[in-house]
Amino acid sequence: MGMCVIINVMQAIEFKNVSFGYGDTDSRQEVLKNLTLTIKQGSFVALLGRNGSGKSTCARLINGLLTPNEGTVTVFGMDTRDKKNLFEIRKRAGMVFQNPDNQQIASIVEDDVAFGPENIGVPREEIKKRIDYALKATGTEEFRHSEVARLSGGQKQRVAIAGAIAICPDILILDESTSMLDPKGRKEVIEVVRALNRERGMTVIDITHYMDEAVEADEICIMGDGVILAQGSPSQIFAQRDIIMASGLELPVPARIADALKKEGLPLPDGILTKEELSKSLCELLQKI
């Protein structure tokens, strides 16, 4: 397992009757309304929903960047409203934002990745190990001495993830982290994150509007108007076509192709979500011809 081994002990995150709005009490715009949500340690959860549904607000509440107007958010049992907990919460919940340029601290990759561990007082010898671990985990070792500014979007975002995981968090929050990347860059980033989740037990919360990304999750939560509209496995969620449509979301492309082929009379099974599942089903049909 190597560094940053995470031991499964409890619920990672709990929202209990959380309401949150921006602005003063009189003119407050409610973003979350009496939201209750539990995220288990070691799970990979995709948060979906149209813009303004409250997804990014959830991320900022987990990290203590915002505090609820009502209700509680706890991270490993620590209440985010208690300022004494914030340092520990931010050590345990790393966050990667939409634009990697906004997270860049140093001009050279190695120094950029070192910033987080230095900031939380990790000893120098340990920092070197953390950098090696984070660069290896994200496949960015070859860029160690490169200038961050010269990297591609996908490479920069992987370096941003390396910076987040160098603090050895238990939770990694991706807040639209792949939205500026091309499909190849997105695939690279999600593969890295999936490996951290599977091999190291890191809890992942992926806030995204890419359905092919959501299919990779263990669980999907669809948000709308500040509440959870649906929660379940990818196959359970994408089977609920009415909720997908009402939430302004789409099916993954392989599912849309499968639907179109079924309308033309091809006897494909229900529940196809990935390219692999679609190609396997089509191959099986061809063998029967």
Short mmCIF file of N, CA and C in Angstrom, two decimals, residues 65-234:
data_model
loop_
_atom_site.label_atom_id
_atom_site.label_comp_id
_atom_site.label_asym_id
_atom_site.label_seq_id
_atom_site.Cartn_x
_atom_site.Cartn_y
_atom_site.Cartn_z
N LEU A 65 -14.83 26.16 4.07
CA LEU A 65 -14.73 27.48 3.43
C LEU A 65 -16.04 28.25 3.62
N LEU A 66 -17.13 27.49 3.80
CA LEU A 66 -18.44 28.05 4.17
C LEU A 66 -18.93 27.29 5.39
N THR A 67 -19.81 27.93 6.19
CA THR A 67 -20.45 27.21 7.30
C THR A 67 -21.95 27.29 7.13
N PRO A 68 -22.68 26.24 7.54
CA PRO A 68 -24.13 26.23 7.31
C PRO A 68 -24.85 27.30 8.11
N ASN A 69 -25.95 27.82 7.55
CA ASN A 69 -26.81 28.73 8.31
C ASN A 69 -27.61 27.93 9.34
N GLU A 70 -27.98 26.71 8.93
CA GLU A 70 -28.68 25.81 9.86
C GLU A 70 -28.16 24.40 9.63
N GLY A 71 -28.24 23.57 10.68
CA GLY A 71 -27.77 22.19 10.56
C GLY A 71 -26.27 22.08 10.75
N THR A 72 -25.75 20.86 10.58
CA THR A 72 -24.32 20.64 10.81
C THR A 72 -23.69 19.85 9.67
N VAL A 73 -22.42 20.17 9.41
CA VAL A 73 -21.58 19.37 8.51
C VAL A 73 -20.44 18.85 9.36
N THR A 74 -20.27 17.52 9.38
CA THR A 74 -19.15 16.95 10.12
C THR A 74 -18.26 16.16 9.18
N VAL A 75 -16.96 16.28 9.39
CA VAL A 75 -15.95 15.54 8.64
C VAL A 75 -15.20 14.67 9.65
N PHE A 76 -15.37 13.35 9.53
CA PHE A 76 -14.83 12.41 10.52
C PHE A 76 -15.21 12.84 11.94
N GLY A 77 -16.48 13.24 12.08
CA GLY A 77 -17.02 13.60 13.40
C GLY A 77 -16.68 15.01 13.85
N MET A 78 -15.86 15.75 13.07
CA MET A 78 -15.48 17.12 13.46
C MET A 78 -16.46 18.12 12.84
N ASP A 79 -17.03 18.97 13.67
CA ASP A 79 -18.01 19.96 13.22
C ASP A 79 -17.26 21.11 12.52
N THR A 80 -17.67 21.42 11.29
CA THR A 80 -16.97 22.46 10.52
C THR A 80 -17.22 23.86 11.08
N ARG A 81 -18.23 24.02 11.94
CA ARG A 81 -18.51 25.35 12.51
C ARG A 81 -17.50 25.73 13.58
N ASP A 82 -16.82 24.71 14.14
CA ASP A 82 -15.84 24.96 15.20
C ASP A 82 -14.50 25.28 14.56
N LYS A 83 -14.10 26.55 14.69
CA LYS A 83 -12.86 27.01 14.02
C LYS A 83 -11.63 26.20 14.44
N LYS A 84 -11.67 25.63 15.64
CA LYS A 84 -10.53 24.83 16.12
C LYS A 84 -10.33 23.58 15.25
N ASN A 85 -11.40 23.15 14.58
CA ASN A 85 -11.31 21.93 13.75
C ASN A 85 -10.82 22.19 12.34
N LEU A 86 -10.81 23.45 11.90
CA LEU A 86 -10.61 23.73 10.47
C LEU A 86 -9.26 23.27 9.94
N PHE A 87 -8.20 23.46 10.71
CA PHE A 87 -6.87 23.05 10.25
C PHE A 87 -6.85 21.55 9.98
N GLU A 88 -7.39 20.77 10.94
CA GLU A 88 -7.41 19.31 10.81
C GLU A 88 -8.32 18.88 9.66
N ILE A 89 -9.47 19.55 9.52
CA ILE A 89 -10.41 19.21 8.44
C ILE A 89 -9.75 19.45 7.09
N ARG A 90 -9.06 20.57 6.94
CA ARG A 90 -8.44 20.89 5.64
C ARG A 90 -7.24 20.00 5.35
N LYS A 91 -6.63 19.48 6.40
CA LYS A 91 -5.56 18.48 6.22
C LYS A 91 -6.15 17.18 5.69
N ARG A 92 -7.36 16.87 6.14
CA ARG A 92 -7.96 15.56 5.82
C ARG A 92 -8.85 15.61 4.58
N ALA A 93 -9.23 16.81 4.15
CA ALA A 93 -10.09 16.94 2.95
C ALA A 93 -9.40 17.87 1.96
N GLY A 94 -8.72 17.29 0.97
CA GLY A 94 -8.03 18.07 -0.05
C GLY A 94 -9.01 18.45 -1.16
N MET A 95 -8.79 19.62 -1.75
CA MET A 95 -9.73 20.11 -2.75
C MET A 95 -8.98 20.52 -4.02
N VAL A 96 -9.54 20.14 -5.17
CA VAL A 96 -8.96 20.52 -6.46
C VAL A 96 -10.05 21.28 -7.22
N PHE A 97 -9.72 22.51 -7.60
CA PHE A 97 -10.72 23.37 -8.22
C PHE A 97 -10.72 23.23 -9.75
N GLN A 98 -11.61 24.02 -10.36
CA GLN A 98 -11.84 23.93 -11.80
C GLN A 98 -10.61 24.37 -12.60
N ASN A 99 -10.00 25.47 -12.18
CA ASN A 99 -8.89 26.04 -12.95
C ASN A 99 -7.57 25.79 -12.23
N PRO A 100 -6.71 24.91 -12.78
CA PRO A 100 -5.45 24.61 -12.09
C PRO A 100 -4.55 25.83 -11.91
N ASP A 101 -4.69 26.83 -12.80
CA ASP A 101 -3.85 28.03 -12.69
C ASP A 101 -4.12 28.78 -11.38
N ASN A 102 -5.38 28.67 -10.90
CA ASN A 102 -5.72 29.36 -9.64
C ASN A 102 -5.10 28.70 -8.43
N GLN A 103 -4.63 27.45 -8.58
CA GLN A 103 -4.06 26.73 -7.45
C GLN A 103 -2.54 26.71 -7.48
N GLN A 104 -1.99 27.27 -8.55
CA GLN A 104 -0.53 27.22 -8.69
C GLN A 104 0.11 28.20 -7.72
N ILE A 105 1.05 27.70 -6.92
CA ILE A 105 1.73 28.54 -5.93
C ILE A 105 3.16 28.85 -6.40
N ALA A 106 3.87 27.80 -6.82
CA ALA A 106 5.28 27.95 -7.22
C ALA A 106 5.41 27.70 -8.71
N SER A 107 6.51 28.17 -9.29
CA SER A 107 6.66 28.06 -10.75
C SER A 107 7.15 26.68 -11.18
N ILE A 108 7.88 25.98 -10.31
CA ILE A 108 8.40 24.64 -10.66
C ILE A 108 7.51 23.58 -10.00
N VAL A 109 7.23 22.51 -10.74
CA VAL A 109 6.29 21.47 -10.31
C VAL A 109 6.62 20.96 -8.90
N GLU A 110 7.87 20.57 -8.69
CA GLU A 110 8.27 19.99 -7.40
C GLU A 110 7.96 20.93 -6.23
N ASP A 111 8.25 22.23 -6.41
CA ASP A 111 8.01 23.22 -5.35
C ASP A 111 6.51 23.42 -5.13
N ASP A 112 5.77 23.35 -6.22
CA ASP A 112 4.31 23.53 -6.14
C ASP A 112 3.69 22.41 -5.30
N VAL A 113 4.14 21.18 -5.56
CA VAL A 113 3.60 20.02 -4.84
C VAL A 113 4.03 20.05 -3.37
N ALA A 114 5.21 20.64 -3.10
CA ALA A 114 5.74 20.69 -1.73
C ALA A 114 4.99 21.70 -0.86
N PHE A 115 4.28 22.63 -1.48
CA PHE A 115 3.70 23.75 -0.73
C PHE A 115 2.74 23.28 0.37
N GLY A 116 1.82 22.34 0.01
CA GLY A 116 0.83 21.87 0.99
C GLY A 116 1.46 21.25 2.22
N PRO A 117 2.34 20.22 2.03
CA PRO A 117 2.99 19.61 3.20
C PRO A 117 3.80 20.62 4.03
N GLU A 118 4.48 21.57 3.36
CA GLU A 118 5.25 22.58 4.09
C GLU A 118 4.31 23.42 4.97
N ASN A 119 3.17 23.74 4.39
CA ASN A 119 2.20 24.61 5.05
C ASN A 119 1.61 23.97 6.31
N ILE A 120 1.54 22.63 6.34
CA ILE A 120 0.96 21.97 7.53
C ILE A 120 2.07 21.44 8.45
N GLY A 121 3.31 21.88 8.18
CA GLY A 121 4.40 21.59 9.11
C GLY A 121 4.97 20.20 9.03
N VAL A 122 4.90 19.57 7.84
CA VAL A 122 5.49 18.23 7.67
C VAL A 122 7.02 18.38 7.67
N PRO A 123 7.76 17.52 8.38
CA PRO A 123 9.23 17.61 8.40
C PRO A 123 9.83 17.48 6.99
N ARG A 124 10.97 18.13 6.78
CA ARG A 124 11.59 18.21 5.44
C ARG A 124 11.82 16.84 4.81
N GLU A 125 12.33 15.89 5.60
CA GLU A 125 12.63 14.55 5.06
C GLU A 125 11.35 13.87 4.60
N GLU A 126 10.29 14.07 5.38
CA GLU A 126 8.99 13.48 5.04
C GLU A 126 8.40 14.16 3.79
N ILE A 127 8.64 15.47 3.65
CA ILE A 127 8.12 16.21 2.48
C ILE A 127 8.67 15.60 1.20
N LYS A 128 9.96 15.26 1.21
CA LYS A 128 10.57 14.68 0.02
C LYS A 128 9.84 13.38 -0.36
N LYS A 129 9.52 12.54 0.65
CA LYS A 129 8.79 11.29 0.39
C LYS A 129 7.39 11.58 -0.15
N ARG A 130 6.76 12.61 0.42
CA ARG A 130 5.40 12.98 -0.01
C ARG A 130 5.40 13.44 -1.47
N ILE A 131 6.42 14.21 -1.84
CA ILE A 131 6.51 14.69 -3.23
C ILE A 131 6.67 13.49 -4.17
N ASP A 132 7.59 12.59 -3.82
CA ASP A 132 7.82 11.40 -4.66
C ASP A 132 6.51 10.60 -4.81
N TYR A 133 5.83 10.41 -3.68
CA TYR A 133 4.57 9.65 -3.68
C TYR A 133 3.52 10.32 -4.57
N ALA A 134 3.34 11.64 -4.40
CA ALA A 134 2.29 12.36 -5.13
C ALA A 134 2.58 12.41 -6.63
N LEU A 135 3.84 12.62 -6.98
CA LEU A 135 4.21 12.66 -8.41
C LEU A 135 4.04 11.29 -9.05
N LYS A 136 4.42 10.25 -8.32
CA LYS A 136 4.29 8.88 -8.84
C LYS A 136 2.81 8.52 -9.01
N ALA A 137 1.99 8.84 -7.99
CA ALA A 137 0.56 8.49 -8.01
C ALA A 137 -0.17 9.18 -9.16
N THR A 138 0.29 10.37 -9.54
CA THR A 138 -0.40 11.13 -10.59
C THR A 138 0.31 11.04 -11.94
N GLY A 139 1.39 10.24 -12.00
CA GLY A 139 2.11 10.08 -13.27
C GLY A 139 2.76 11.36 -13.76
N THR A 140 3.23 12.19 -12.82
CA THR A 140 3.84 13.47 -13.22
C THR A 140 5.33 13.54 -12.86
N GLU A 141 5.93 12.38 -12.59
CA GLU A 141 7.36 12.36 -12.20
C GLU A 141 8.26 13.03 -13.23
N GLU A 142 7.93 12.81 -14.52
CA GLU A 142 8.81 13.35 -15.58
C GLU A 142 8.79 14.89 -15.62
N PHE A 143 7.76 15.50 -14.98
CA PHE A 143 7.66 16.98 -15.00
C PHE A 143 8.24 17.60 -13.74
N ARG A 144 8.84 16.79 -12.87
CA ARG A 144 9.29 17.26 -11.56
C ARG A 144 9.99 18.62 -11.60
N HIS A 145 10.90 18.79 -12.58
CA HIS A 145 11.70 20.02 -12.63
C HIS A 145 11.20 20.99 -13.70
N SER A 146 10.02 20.71 -14.25
CA SER A 146 9.46 21.57 -15.31
C SER A 146 8.78 22.79 -14.71
N GLU A 147 8.61 23.80 -15.58
CA GLU A 147 7.81 24.96 -15.18
C GLU A 147 6.35 24.61 -15.36
N VAL A 148 5.55 24.87 -14.33
CA VAL A 148 4.13 24.53 -14.38
C VAL A 148 3.46 25.22 -15.58
N ALA A 149 3.85 26.47 -15.83
CA ALA A 149 3.21 27.26 -16.89
C ALA A 149 3.36 26.62 -18.27
N ARG A 150 4.37 25.79 -18.46
CA ARG A 150 4.62 25.18 -19.78
C ARG A 150 3.85 23.87 -19.99
N LEU A 151 3.16 23.39 -18.96
CA LEU A 151 2.45 22.12 -19.08
C LEU A 151 1.10 22.29 -19.77
N SER A 152 0.57 21.17 -20.30
CA SER A 152 -0.77 21.20 -20.90
C SER A 152 -1.82 21.26 -19.79
N GLY A 153 -3.07 21.50 -20.17
CA GLY A 153 -4.15 21.59 -19.18
C GLY A 153 -4.28 20.32 -18.35
N GLY A 154 -4.22 19.16 -19.03
CA GLY A 154 -4.34 17.88 -18.32
C GLY A 154 -3.18 17.65 -17.37
N GLN A 155 -1.98 18.03 -17.83
CA GLN A 155 -0.78 17.87 -16.99
C GLN A 155 -0.86 18.79 -15.76
N LYS A 156 -1.29 20.04 -15.99
CA LYS A 156 -1.42 21.00 -14.87
C LYS A 156 -2.42 20.49 -13.83
N GLN A 157 -3.53 19.92 -14.33
CA GLN A 157 -4.56 19.46 -13.40
C GLN A 157 -4.05 18.25 -12.60
N ARG A 158 -3.24 17.41 -13.25
CA ARG A 158 -2.65 16.28 -12.52
C ARG A 158 -1.67 16.77 -11.46
N VAL A 159 -0.94 17.85 -11.77
CA VAL A 159 -0.03 18.45 -10.78
C VAL A 159 -0.85 19.04 -9.62
N ALA A 160 -2.00 19.66 -9.94
CA ALA A 160 -2.87 20.20 -8.89
C ALA A 160 -3.35 19.07 -7.97
N ILE A 161 -3.67 17.92 -8.56
CA ILE A 161 -4.09 16.76 -7.75
C ILE A 161 -2.91 16.27 -6.92
N ALA A 162 -1.70 16.26 -7.53
CA ALA A 162 -0.50 15.86 -6.78
C ALA A 162 -0.32 16.76 -5.56
N GLY A 163 -0.54 18.06 -5.75
CA GLY A 163 -0.43 19.01 -4.63
C GLY A 163 -1.44 18.71 -3.54
N ALA A 164 -2.66 18.32 -3.96
CA ALA A 164 -3.71 18.01 -2.98
C ALA A 164 -3.39 16.71 -2.23
N ILE A 165 -2.88 15.70 -2.95
CA ILE A 165 -2.66 14.41 -2.27
C ILE A 165 -1.34 14.36 -1.50
N ALA A 166 -0.46 15.36 -1.73
CA ALA A 166 0.80 15.40 -0.96
C ALA A 166 0.53 15.68 0.51
N ILE A 167 -0.64 16.23 0.83
CA ILE A 167 -0.97 16.42 2.25
C ILE A 167 -1.56 15.14 2.84
N CYS A 168 -1.62 14.08 1.99
CA CYS A 168 -2.17 12.78 2.40
C CYS A 168 -3.59 12.91 2.95
N PRO A 169 -4.51 13.46 2.17
CA PRO A 169 -5.87 13.61 2.69
C PRO A 169 -6.60 12.27 2.70
N ASP A 170 -7.62 12.17 3.53
CA ASP A 170 -8.51 11.00 3.51
C ASP A 170 -9.58 11.19 2.45
N ILE A 171 -9.88 12.46 2.16
CA ILE A 171 -10.95 12.81 1.22
C ILE A 171 -10.36 13.70 0.14
N LEU A 172 -10.72 13.42 -1.12
CA LEU A 172 -10.33 14.28 -2.24
C LEU A 172 -11.59 14.80 -2.90
N ILE A 173 -11.74 16.12 -2.94
CA ILE A 173 -12.92 16.74 -3.55
C ILE A 173 -12.50 17.37 -4.87
N LEU A 174 -13.13 16.93 -5.95
CA LEU A 174 -12.87 17.50 -7.27
C LEU A 174 -14.05 18.40 -7.63
N ASP A 175 -13.82 19.71 -7.64
CA ASP A 175 -14.92 20.64 -7.92
C ASP A 175 -14.84 21.09 -9.37
N GLU A 176 -15.53 20.35 -10.24
CA GLU A 176 -15.51 20.60 -11.70
C GLU A 176 -14.06 20.60 -12.21
N SER A 177 -13.23 19.74 -11.61
CA SER A 177 -11.79 19.77 -11.87
C SER A 177 -11.41 19.36 -13.28
N THR A 178 -12.31 18.70 -14.01
CA THR A 178 -11.96 18.24 -15.36
C THR A 178 -12.64 19.07 -16.45
N SER A 179 -13.36 20.12 -16.04
CA SER A 179 -14.19 20.82 -17.03
C SER A 179 -13.38 21.61 -18.07
N MET A 180 -12.11 21.92 -17.76
CA MET A 180 -11.30 22.66 -18.74
C MET A 180 -10.43 21.73 -19.59
N LEU A 181 -10.60 20.43 -19.41
CA LEU A 181 -9.72 19.48 -20.10
C LEU A 181 -10.39 18.86 -21.31
N ASP A 182 -9.55 18.40 -22.24
CA ASP A 182 -10.07 17.64 -23.38
C ASP A 182 -10.35 16.21 -22.90
N PRO A 183 -11.05 15.38 -23.72
CA PRO A 183 -11.40 14.03 -23.27
C PRO A 183 -10.20 13.22 -22.78
N LYS A 184 -9.04 13.37 -23.46
CA LYS A 184 -7.85 12.61 -23.05
C LYS A 184 -7.39 13.06 -21.66
N GLY A 185 -7.35 14.38 -21.45
CA GLY A 185 -6.95 14.93 -20.14
C GLY A 185 -7.90 14.51 -19.03
N ARG A 186 -9.20 14.50 -19.36
CA ARG A 186 -10.22 14.08 -18.38
C ARG A 186 -10.01 12.63 -17.99
N LYS A 187 -9.75 11.80 -19.02
CA LYS A 187 -9.56 10.36 -18.77
C LYS A 187 -8.33 10.14 -17.87
N GLU A 188 -7.24 10.88 -18.16
CA GLU A 188 -6.02 10.76 -17.36
C GLU A 188 -6.31 11.06 -15.89
N VAL A 189 -7.01 12.17 -15.66
CA VAL A 189 -7.26 12.62 -14.30
C VAL A 189 -8.16 11.62 -13.56
N ILE A 190 -9.21 11.15 -14.22
CA ILE A 190 -10.14 10.23 -13.56
C ILE A 190 -9.47 8.89 -13.27
N GLU A 191 -8.58 8.46 -14.17
CA GLU A 191 -7.84 7.20 -13.91
C GLU A 191 -6.98 7.32 -12.65
N VAL A 192 -6.32 8.48 -12.50
CA VAL A 192 -5.49 8.72 -11.31
C VAL A 192 -6.35 8.68 -10.05
N VAL A 193 -7.48 9.37 -10.11
CA VAL A 193 -8.36 9.48 -8.95
C VAL A 193 -8.96 8.12 -8.60
N ARG A 194 -9.36 7.37 -9.62
CA ARG A 194 -9.95 6.05 -9.39
C ARG A 194 -8.93 5.12 -8.73
N ALA A 195 -7.66 5.22 -9.17
CA ALA A 195 -6.61 4.39 -8.57
C ALA A 195 -6.40 4.75 -7.09
N LEU A 196 -6.40 6.05 -6.78
CA LEU A 196 -6.24 6.48 -5.38
C LEU A 196 -7.40 5.95 -4.53
N ASN A 197 -8.59 5.96 -5.13
CA ASN A 197 -9.77 5.47 -4.42
C ASN A 197 -9.68 3.96 -4.19
N ARG A 198 -9.34 3.22 -5.24
CA ARG A 198 -9.36 1.75 -5.14
C ARG A 198 -8.17 1.21 -4.36
N GLU A 199 -6.99 1.79 -4.61
CA GLU A 199 -5.78 1.21 -4.03
C GLU A 199 -5.47 1.75 -2.65
N ARG A 200 -5.87 2.97 -2.38
CA ARG A 200 -5.51 3.59 -1.09
C ARG A 200 -6.71 3.90 -0.23
N GLY A 201 -7.92 3.59 -0.73
CA GLY A 201 -9.12 3.81 0.09
C GLY A 201 -9.49 5.27 0.27
N MET A 202 -8.96 6.14 -0.62
CA MET A 202 -9.27 7.56 -0.50
C MET A 202 -10.72 7.82 -0.90
N THR A 203 -11.43 8.55 -0.07
CA THR A 203 -12.81 8.93 -0.38
C THR A 203 -12.78 10.02 -1.44
N VAL A 204 -13.55 9.84 -2.51
CA VAL A 204 -13.54 10.83 -3.60
C VAL A 204 -14.94 11.38 -3.81
N ILE A 205 -15.01 12.71 -3.88
CA ILE A 205 -16.27 13.38 -4.25
C ILE A 205 -15.99 14.13 -5.54
N ASP A 206 -16.65 13.70 -6.60
CA ASP A 206 -16.41 14.28 -7.93
C ASP A 206 -17.63 15.08 -8.34
N ILE A 207 -17.49 16.42 -8.30
CA ILE A 207 -18.56 17.31 -8.75
C ILE A 207 -18.31 17.54 -10.24
N THR A 208 -19.23 17.07 -11.06
CA THR A 208 -18.95 17.08 -12.50
C THR A 208 -20.24 17.23 -13.30
N HIS A 209 -20.10 17.61 -14.56
CA HIS A 209 -21.26 17.55 -15.46
C HIS A 209 -20.97 16.61 -16.63
N TYR A 210 -19.93 15.78 -16.46
CA TYR A 210 -19.62 14.77 -17.49
C TYR A 210 -20.17 13.42 -17.04
N MET A 211 -21.10 12.91 -17.81
CA MET A 211 -21.76 11.66 -17.41
C MET A 211 -20.83 10.45 -17.51
N ASP A 212 -19.86 10.50 -18.46
CA ASP A 212 -18.92 9.37 -18.58
C ASP A 212 -18.04 9.28 -17.33
N GLU A 213 -17.84 10.41 -16.66
CA GLU A 213 -17.08 10.44 -15.41
C GLU A 213 -17.92 9.87 -14.27
N ALA A 214 -19.19 10.27 -14.25
CA ALA A 214 -20.10 9.83 -13.18
C ALA A 214 -20.28 8.32 -13.19
N VAL A 215 -20.21 7.72 -14.38
CA VAL A 215 -20.36 6.26 -14.50
C VAL A 215 -19.28 5.53 -13.71
N GLU A 216 -18.12 6.18 -13.53
CA GLU A 216 -16.99 5.57 -12.80
C GLU A 216 -17.24 5.52 -11.29
N ALA A 217 -18.20 6.30 -10.81
CA ALA A 217 -18.42 6.40 -9.36
C ALA A 217 -19.13 5.17 -8.81
N ASP A 218 -19.02 4.97 -7.49
CA ASP A 218 -19.79 3.91 -6.82
C ASP A 218 -21.22 4.36 -6.64
N GLU A 219 -21.35 5.66 -6.40
CA GLU A 219 -22.67 6.21 -6.07
C GLU A 219 -22.82 7.57 -6.74
N ILE A 220 -24.03 7.87 -7.18
CA ILE A 220 -24.33 9.17 -7.78
C ILE A 220 -25.41 9.84 -6.95
N CYS A 221 -25.20 11.14 -6.67
CA CYS A 221 -26.25 11.97 -6.06
C CYS A 221 -26.61 13.05 -7.07
N ILE A 222 -27.88 13.12 -7.42
CA ILE A 222 -28.34 14.20 -8.30
C ILE A 222 -28.95 15.28 -7.42
N MET A 223 -28.44 16.51 -7.59
CA MET A 223 -28.94 17.65 -6.82
C MET A 223 -29.78 18.55 -7.71
N GLY A 224 -30.76 19.17 -7.10
CA GLY A 224 -31.58 20.14 -7.82
C GLY A 224 -32.27 21.03 -6.81
N ASP A 225 -32.18 22.33 -7.03
CA ASP A 225 -32.82 23.30 -6.11
C ASP A 225 -32.46 23.05 -4.65
N GLY A 226 -31.20 22.70 -4.41
CA GLY A 226 -30.71 22.62 -3.05
C GLY A 226 -31.07 21.37 -2.27
N VAL A 227 -31.63 20.38 -2.98
CA VAL A 227 -31.96 19.11 -2.31
C VAL A 227 -31.42 17.94 -3.15
N ILE A 228 -31.39 16.76 -2.54
CA ILE A 228 -31.00 15.55 -3.28
C ILE A 228 -32.24 15.00 -3.97
N LEU A 229 -32.21 14.95 -5.29
CA LEU A 229 -33.36 14.45 -6.05
C LEU A 229 -33.31 12.92 -6.19
N ALA A 230 -32.11 12.37 -6.27
CA ALA A 230 -31.97 10.92 -6.42
C ALA A 230 -30.58 10.52 -5.96
N GLN A 231 -30.47 9.31 -5.45
CA GLN A 231 -29.18 8.81 -4.95
C GLN A 231 -29.14 7.30 -5.18
N GLY A 232 -28.06 6.79 -5.75
CA GLY A 232 -27.95 5.36 -5.99
C GLY A 232 -26.75 5.05 -6.85
N SER A 233 -26.62 3.78 -7.24
CA SER A 233 -25.51 3.37 -8.11
C SER A 233 -25.74 3.96 -9.51
N PRO A 234 -24.67 4.04 -10.35
CA PRO A 234 -24.86 4.56 -11.71
C PRO A 234 -25.97 3.84 -12.47
#
